[in-house]
Coordinates of C-alpha atoms in Angstrom, one line a residue:
M1 CA 154.6 185.1 97.0
G2 CA 154.0 181.9 95.0
V3 CA 153.6 180.0 98.2
M4 CA 150.3 182.0 99.1
Q5 CA 148.8 180.9 95.8
T6 CA 149.5 177.3 96.3
A7 CA 148.3 177.4 99.8
L8 CA 145.0 179.1 98.5
S9 CA 144.5 176.5 95.8
A10 CA 144.4 174.0 98.7
L11 CA 142.1 176.3 100.6
R12 CA 139.7 176.1 97.7
A13 CA 140.1 172.3 97.1
Y14 CA 139.4 171.5 100.8
E15 CA 136.6 173.8 100.8
L16 CA 135.0 171.9 98.3
M17 CA 136.1 168.6 99.9
L18 CA 133.8 169.8 103.1
S19 CA 131.1 170.8 100.6
V20 CA 130.9 167.3 99.2
T21 CA 131.3 165.6 102.5
A22 CA 128.3 167.7 103.9
N23 CA 126.1 166.7 101.0
N24 CA 126.6 163.2 101.7
L25 CA 125.8 163.6 105.4
A26 CA 122.8 165.4 104.3
N27 CA 121.5 162.6 102.1
L28 CA 122.1 160.0 104.7
N29 CA 118.6 159.0 104.7
T30 CA 117.7 160.1 101.1
P31 CA 116.4 156.7 99.3
G32 CA 118.7 155.5 96.5
Y33 CA 121.4 158.4 97.1
K34 CA 125.0 157.4 95.8
S35 CA 127.7 159.2 98.1
Q36 CA 130.5 161.2 96.4
S37 CA 134.2 161.8 96.9
L38 CA 137.0 163.9 95.5
H39 CA 140.0 163.1 93.3
F40 CA 142.6 165.6 93.8
L41 CA 145.1 166.4 91.1
D42 CA 148.6 168.5 91.6
I43 CA 148.8 171.3 88.9
F44 CA 151.5 172.8 86.9
Y45 CA 155.2 173.0 88.0
Q46 CA 157.7 175.7 87.9
T47 CA 161.0 173.9 86.6
L48 CA 164.0 175.7 88.4
Q49 CA 166.4 173.4 86.6
G50 CA 165.9 170.8 83.8
A51 CA 167.2 167.2 83.8
T52 CA 170.6 166.7 82.6
A53 CA 172.1 163.4 81.1
P54 CA 175.3 161.9 82.4
K55 CA 178.4 162.7 80.9
G56 CA 180.5 159.6 80.6
E57 CA 182.5 158.7 83.5
E58 CA 183.4 162.2 84.8
Q59 CA 180.0 163.6 85.4
G60 CA 176.7 161.8 86.3
G61 CA 173.2 163.1 85.5
Q62 CA 171.0 165.3 87.3
N63 CA 167.2 165.2 88.2
P64 CA 164.9 168.1 87.4
I65 CA 164.4 170.5 90.0
Q66 CA 160.5 171.6 90.0
V67 CA 158.2 173.5 92.6
G68 CA 154.7 172.5 92.4
M69 CA 152.1 175.1 92.4
G70 CA 149.2 173.6 94.1
V71 CA 146.3 171.4 94.0
V72 CA 142.8 171.2 92.1
V73 CA 140.0 169.0 92.2
G74 CA 140.4 166.6 89.1
A75 CA 136.9 164.5 89.6
V76 CA 133.8 164.2 91.7
I77 CA 133.4 160.6 91.9
T78 CA 130.1 158.8 92.5
R79 CA 130.1 155.7 94.6
G80 CA 128.0 153.1 93.1
S81 CA 128.0 150.7 95.7
Q82 CA 124.8 148.9 96.7
G83 CA 122.5 150.3 99.6
M84 CA 120.9 148.6 102.4
V85 CA 117.2 147.6 101.5
T86 CA 114.9 148.5 104.3
P87 CA 111.3 147.0 104.0
T88 CA 108.3 149.1 103.9
G89 CA 105.6 146.5 103.2
V90 CA 104.1 148.6 100.3
P91 CA 104.0 146.4 97.0
T92 CA 104.9 149.2 94.8
D93 CA 108.2 150.3 96.7
L94 CA 110.7 148.7 94.4
S95 CA 114.5 148.4 95.1
L96 CA 117.0 147.3 92.4
I97 CA 119.6 144.8 93.5
G98 CA 122.6 145.0 91.2
N99 CA 123.2 147.4 88.2
G100 CA 120.7 149.5 86.7
F101 CA 118.4 152.4 87.3
F102 CA 114.4 152.7 86.7
A103 CA 113.4 155.0 84.1
V104 CA 110.9 157.7 84.5
A105 CA 109.3 160.3 82.0
K106 CA 108.9 163.7 83.4
E107 CA 107.3 166.6 81.2
G108 CA 108.5 164.9 78.2
T109 CA 112.3 164.1 79.5
V110 CA 113.5 160.6 80.3
L111 CA 115.4 160.6 83.8
F112 CA 117.0 157.6 85.7
T113 CA 116.8 157.0 89.3
R114 CA 117.4 154.3 92.0
D115 CA 114.8 155.7 94.0
G116 CA 112.0 153.1 93.9
A117 CA 109.2 154.9 95.9
F118 CA 106.3 154.5 93.4
R119 CA 102.5 154.9 93.8
V120 CA 99.3 154.5 91.8
D121 CA 97.9 157.9 91.0
A122 CA 94.4 158.6 90.3
Q123 CA 94.5 157.9 86.8
G124 CA 96.1 154.5 87.4
N125 CA 99.7 155.6 86.3
L126 CA 102.3 154.2 88.6
V127 CA 104.6 157.6 89.4
H128 CA 107.5 158.6 91.5
V129 CA 106.4 159.7 95.0
G130 CA 108.5 162.9 95.2
T131 CA 108.0 164.2 91.7
G132 CA 105.0 162.5 90.1
A133 CA 107.2 161.5 87.2
R134 CA 105.7 158.2 85.7
L135 CA 107.6 154.9 85.8
L136 CA 108.5 153.2 82.2
G137 CA 108.3 149.7 81.1
W138 CA 106.2 147.5 78.7
M139 CA 102.7 147.0 79.3
A140 CA 101.0 143.4 78.9
I141 CA 98.3 142.8 75.9
E142 CA 95.1 141.4 76.7
S143 CA 96.3 137.7 76.8
G144 CA 99.0 138.7 79.4
T145 CA 101.9 138.4 77.2
I146 CA 104.5 140.9 77.6
R147 CA 106.9 142.1 74.7
T148 CA 110.1 143.5 75.9
T149 CA 111.2 144.4 72.8
G150 CA 108.7 146.8 71.7
E151 CA 108.4 150.5 72.6
M152 CA 108.3 151.7 76.4
Q153 CA 105.5 153.5 77.8
P154 CA 104.5 154.7 81.3
I155 CA 103.2 151.8 83.3
R156 CA 99.4 152.0 83.8
I157 CA 97.4 149.8 86.3
P158 CA 94.1 149.1 84.8
Q159 CA 91.2 150.5 87.1
G160 CA 88.1 149.1 85.4
A161 CA 86.7 145.4 85.7
M162 CA 88.2 142.6 83.8
E163 CA 85.9 141.5 81.2
A164 CA 84.2 137.9 81.3
R165 CA 85.7 135.1 79.1
A166 CA 83.4 132.7 77.5
T167 CA 84.6 128.7 78.0
S168 CA 85.8 127.6 74.6
K169 CA 87.9 124.5 76.0
V170 CA 87.2 122.0 78.6
R171 CA 89.7 119.2 79.9
I172 CA 88.5 116.1 81.1
G173 CA 90.6 113.9 83.0
G174 CA 90.5 111.0 85.6
N175 CA 89.9 107.5 85.1
L176 CA 87.3 105.2 84.1
D177 CA 87.1 101.7 85.7
A178 CA 88.1 99.1 83.2
R179 CA 86.1 96.6 85.6
D180 CA 82.8 98.0 84.8
K181 CA 80.3 96.0 82.8
V182 CA 79.2 97.2 79.3
G183 CA 76.3 99.4 80.0
T184 CA 77.5 101.0 83.3
T185 CA 77.3 104.7 83.4
Q186 CA 79.6 107.4 85.1
E187 CA 78.6 110.7 85.9
V188 CA 80.4 114.2 85.9
S189 CA 79.5 117.7 86.0
F190 CA 81.1 120.8 85.7
T191 CA 80.8 124.5 85.4
V192 CA 81.3 126.6 82.4
I193 CA 81.1 130.5 81.7
D194 CA 79.1 132.3 79.0
S195 CA 80.1 135.6 77.3
L196 CA 78.2 137.9 80.0
G197 CA 80.0 135.9 82.7
S198 CA 77.2 133.7 83.9
E199 CA 77.9 130.0 85.1
H200 CA 76.0 126.9 83.6
V201 CA 76.5 123.5 84.9
V202 CA 76.9 120.9 82.3
R203 CA 76.1 117.3 83.0
M204 CA 78.1 114.7 81.4
E205 CA 77.6 110.7 81.4
F206 CA 80.0 108.2 80.2
T207 CA 78.3 104.9 79.4
K208 CA 80.7 101.6 78.8
R209 CA 79.7 100.7 75.1
A210 CA 82.5 97.9 74.8
N211 CA 85.7 96.8 76.1
N212 CA 88.0 99.9 75.9
Q213 CA 85.1 102.1 74.5
W214 CA 82.8 104.6 76.1
D215 CA 80.1 106.8 74.7
W216 CA 79.6 110.2 76.5
R217 CA 76.4 112.4 76.2
A218 CA 76.2 115.8 77.9
E219 CA 73.2 118.0 78.5
L220 CA 72.5 121.6 80.0
E221 CA 69.2 122.0 81.9
G222 CA 67.7 119.0 80.5
L223 CA 68.7 119.5 76.9
E224 CA 71.3 117.4 75.0
V225 CA 74.3 119.7 73.9
G226 CA 76.7 116.7 72.8
T227 CA 77.5 113.1 72.2
G228 CA 80.6 111.2 71.2
T229 CA 82.9 108.2 71.9
V230 CA 86.1 107.8 73.5
T231 CA 88.4 104.8 72.7
F232 CA 91.3 103.6 75.1
G233 CA 94.0 101.5 74.2
A234 CA 95.3 98.1 75.7
E235 CA 97.3 99.8 78.3
G236 CA 94.5 102.0 79.4
K237 CA 95.6 105.1 77.7
W238 CA 93.3 107.5 75.4
V239 CA 93.6 106.5 71.9
E240 CA 91.0 108.6 70.1
G241 CA 87.8 110.6 70.9
T242 CA 87.1 114.3 70.8
G243 CA 84.0 116.4 71.0
K244 CA 82.2 119.7 71.1
L245 CA 79.3 121.1 73.1
F246 CA 76.8 123.5 71.7
L247 CA 75.2 125.3 74.4
P248 CA 71.7 127.1 73.7
L249 CA 71.7 130.1 75.8
T250 CA 68.8 132.2 76.5
N251 CA 70.2 135.0 78.8
G252 CA 71.2 137.4 76.0
A253 CA 74.9 135.7 75.8
G254 CA 76.4 134.6 72.8
S255 CA 74.5 131.4 71.5
P256 CA 75.2 128.8 70.6
Q257 CA 78.3 128.7 72.7
E258 CA 80.9 126.3 71.2
I259 CA 83.0 124.5 73.5
S260 CA 85.7 122.0 72.5
L261 CA 86.4 118.9 74.5
D262 CA 89.7 117.4 75.2
F263 CA 89.7 113.8 76.4
S264 CA 93.4 113.0 75.8
G265 CA 94.2 113.2 79.9
M266 CA 91.8 110.4 80.5
T267 CA 92.8 106.6 81.3
Q268 CA 90.8 103.3 81.6
L269 CA 92.5 101.4 84.3
S270 CA 91.4 98.8 86.8
A271 CA 90.7 101.3 89.6
L272 CA 88.0 103.5 90.7
S273 CA 86.6 106.0 88.4
T274 CA 87.8 109.4 89.2
V275 CA 86.7 111.1 85.8
S276 CA 86.2 115.0 86.4
A277 CA 86.7 118.4 84.5
V278 CA 90.3 119.5 85.4
F279 CA 90.4 122.4 83.3
Q280 CA 88.2 125.2 81.5
D281 CA 89.3 128.5 80.3
G282 CA 86.4 130.8 80.7
F283 CA 86.1 133.1 83.8
P284 CA 83.7 135.6 85.1
A285 CA 84.1 139.4 85.3
G286 CA 86.3 140.7 88.2
V287 CA 87.9 143.7 89.5
L288 CA 91.3 144.4 90.4
E289 CA 92.1 143.7 94.1
S290 CA 95.9 143.4 94.5
I291 CA 99.1 143.9 92.7
S292 CA 102.4 142.4 93.3
V293 CA 106.0 142.9 91.4
D294 CA 108.3 139.7 90.9
A295 CA 112.2 139.7 90.8
R296 CA 111.8 140.3 86.9
G297 CA 109.9 143.3 87.2
V298 CA 106.6 141.7 86.2
I299 CA 103.4 143.5 87.7
I300 CA 100.9 140.9 88.6
G301 CA 97.4 141.7 89.1
G302 CA 95.0 139.8 91.4
F303 CA 91.4 140.1 90.6
S304 CA 88.2 139.4 92.4
N305 CA 87.2 136.2 90.1
G306 CA 90.7 134.5 91.3
I307 CA 92.3 135.2 88.1
T308 CA 96.0 136.4 88.2
R309 CA 97.4 138.2 85.2
P310 CA 100.7 140.3 84.2
L311 CA 99.8 143.7 83.7
A312 CA 103.0 145.5 82.8
Q313 CA 106.8 144.8 83.3
V314 CA 109.3 147.4 84.8
A315 CA 112.2 148.6 82.7
V316 CA 115.7 148.7 83.9
A317 CA 118.2 151.3 82.3
V318 CA 121.9 150.1 82.2
F319 CA 124.7 152.5 81.1
A320 CA 128.1 151.7 79.7
N321 CA 129.5 154.4 82.5
P322 CA 127.0 154.9 85.4
E323 CA 129.3 157.4 86.8
G324 CA 129.0 159.6 84.0
L325 CA 125.3 160.3 84.5
E326 CA 124.5 164.0 85.6
R327 CA 122.5 164.6 88.7
V328 CA 119.6 167.1 88.3
G329 CA 118.1 166.8 91.8
E330 CA 115.0 165.0 93.1
N331 CA 117.0 161.8 93.4
M332 CA 117.2 162.0 89.7
F333 CA 120.1 161.5 86.8
K334 CA 120.1 162.1 83.2
A335 CA 122.2 160.7 80.5
S336 CA 125.4 162.6 79.6
S337 CA 127.8 162.3 76.7
N338 CA 130.0 160.2 78.9
S339 CA 127.5 157.8 80.2
G340 CA 126.5 156.2 77.0
L341 CA 123.2 155.7 75.8
P342 CA 120.5 153.4 78.1
R343 CA 120.3 149.7 77.3
W344 CA 116.6 149.0 78.0
M345 CA 116.6 145.4 79.9
P346 CA 114.2 143.3 81.6
A347 CA 115.3 142.8 85.3
G348 CA 117.6 140.0 85.8
E349 CA 118.8 139.8 82.3
G350 CA 121.9 141.3 80.5
G351 CA 123.5 142.6 83.4
A352 CA 120.4 144.4 84.8
G353 CA 119.9 144.0 88.4
R354 CA 116.8 142.1 89.9
I355 CA 113.8 143.8 91.5
Q356 CA 112.7 143.2 95.1
A357 CA 109.3 144.5 95.8
G358 CA 108.2 145.9 99.3
G359 CA 111.5 147.8 100.2
L360 CA 113.5 150.9 99.4
E361 CA 117.3 151.0 98.7
Q362 CA 118.8 153.5 101.1
S363 CA 121.7 155.7 100.8
N364 CA 125.1 154.1 100.7
V365 CA 126.8 156.9 102.8
D366 CA 129.0 155.4 105.3
I367 CA 128.4 157.9 108.2
A368 CA 132.0 156.9 109.9
K369 CA 133.9 157.3 106.9
E370 CA 132.3 160.9 106.2
L371 CA 132.8 162.0 109.7
T372 CA 136.6 161.2 109.2
E373 CA 136.4 163.0 105.9
V374 CA 135.1 166.0 107.7
L375 CA 138.1 166.0 110.1
V376 CA 140.5 165.4 107.1
A377 CA 139.2 168.2 105.3
Q378 CA 139.0 170.4 108.4
R379 CA 142.9 169.6 109.4
S380 CA 144.0 170.0 105.6
F381 CA 142.5 173.2 105.6
Q382 CA 144.0 174.8 108.5
A383 CA 147.4 173.3 107.5
A384 CA 147.0 175.3 104.4
A385 CA 146.0 178.7 106.5
R386 CA 148.9 178.2 108.4
V387 CA 151.2 178.2 105.2
I388 CA 149.7 181.6 104.3
L389 CA 150.2 183.0 107.9
A390 CA 153.7 181.8 107.6
A391 CA 154.3 183.4 104.1
D392 CA 152.7 186.4 105.6
E393 CA 155.0 186.4 108.4
M394 CA 158.1 185.9 106.2
T395 CA 157.0 189.0 103.8
Q396 CA 156.5 191.0 107.0
E397 CA 160.1 190.2 107.8
A398 CA 161.3 190.9 104.6
L399 CA 159.8 194.6 104.6
N400 CA 161.1 195.2 108.0
L401 CA 164.6 194.9 106.4
R402 CA 164.1 198.7 105.5
R403 CA 164.4 199.7 108.9

């Protein structure tokens, strides 16, 4: 009897529904897991009588008489809703708030995941803890600049020391007291760094030469290393005057070390003198002590010399149809013919979600909903089984007609 085949299709469908629901419940605590649901379709129909059109006023039309032949699973839909973020306190645990996926490279294949549990391995690579797949992004050049239009590569955290950078520019700021008499001297000292990372103290004197004009002289360990003049306008603002220092170094560093002086931030007002060095661009050698990740996915390194510098930026992959991604296990997806190609975006741009460091996105499984689905699948399966039992009893009654 056809009714048995119809009920059998329901048994298969609700068994699959229970399997999907069981998988959702099994991954209740899986980071980044996206729950699934079934979409059912009725299948073909047996037409017992086709539709007829009305025949004037004498006879009305008739609707078709069709008997359905069961149900089939049309799709398994991924629910892409945001999961709750649970703090972990680990700076390399990353969560995506919004659209997109982290991209990782595993055995030459690019995969995608919402599970942002990453750690630094022995070679400095930022890897997914469960699989060892390397996180992809854009590396910063030595100056700290990141070009997000360049080619992506595995993110690697530098393990060696940051090299020292010799001072090449010093900015002098503050005020020289306009009330000082000609011949008055103001002193300032500042530290510069040589190419080996050693520190040197430069002493500078400003001597009032005339109204609105000051001569300066700099020395290092008693040796004169630069002279010049700074001129101010009637309103006390810097008008002209620059200079350079040439440091004769004897410790093996590059010598003479040339340093440009910028006096444009100075003033000459009737106020106490506050002249000082407000900036110098050199720094000693340092080692990486900490890393942090901001909302744009920029990984920032903190070094022992007090310098913070961008190291890399995490790439976010955005798809036209994220539900079209194919699951490959281990919290990973791969692109399919219906997902579209990934668009690589910095976090927070072009529709990509922002990144929250120090926490993991949890599964978006709703336990109450899933347990309800278990009951629905169970009762629906029982109802289909009862139909088969009824059809069997009807068949038995027909066989008994022979008696």
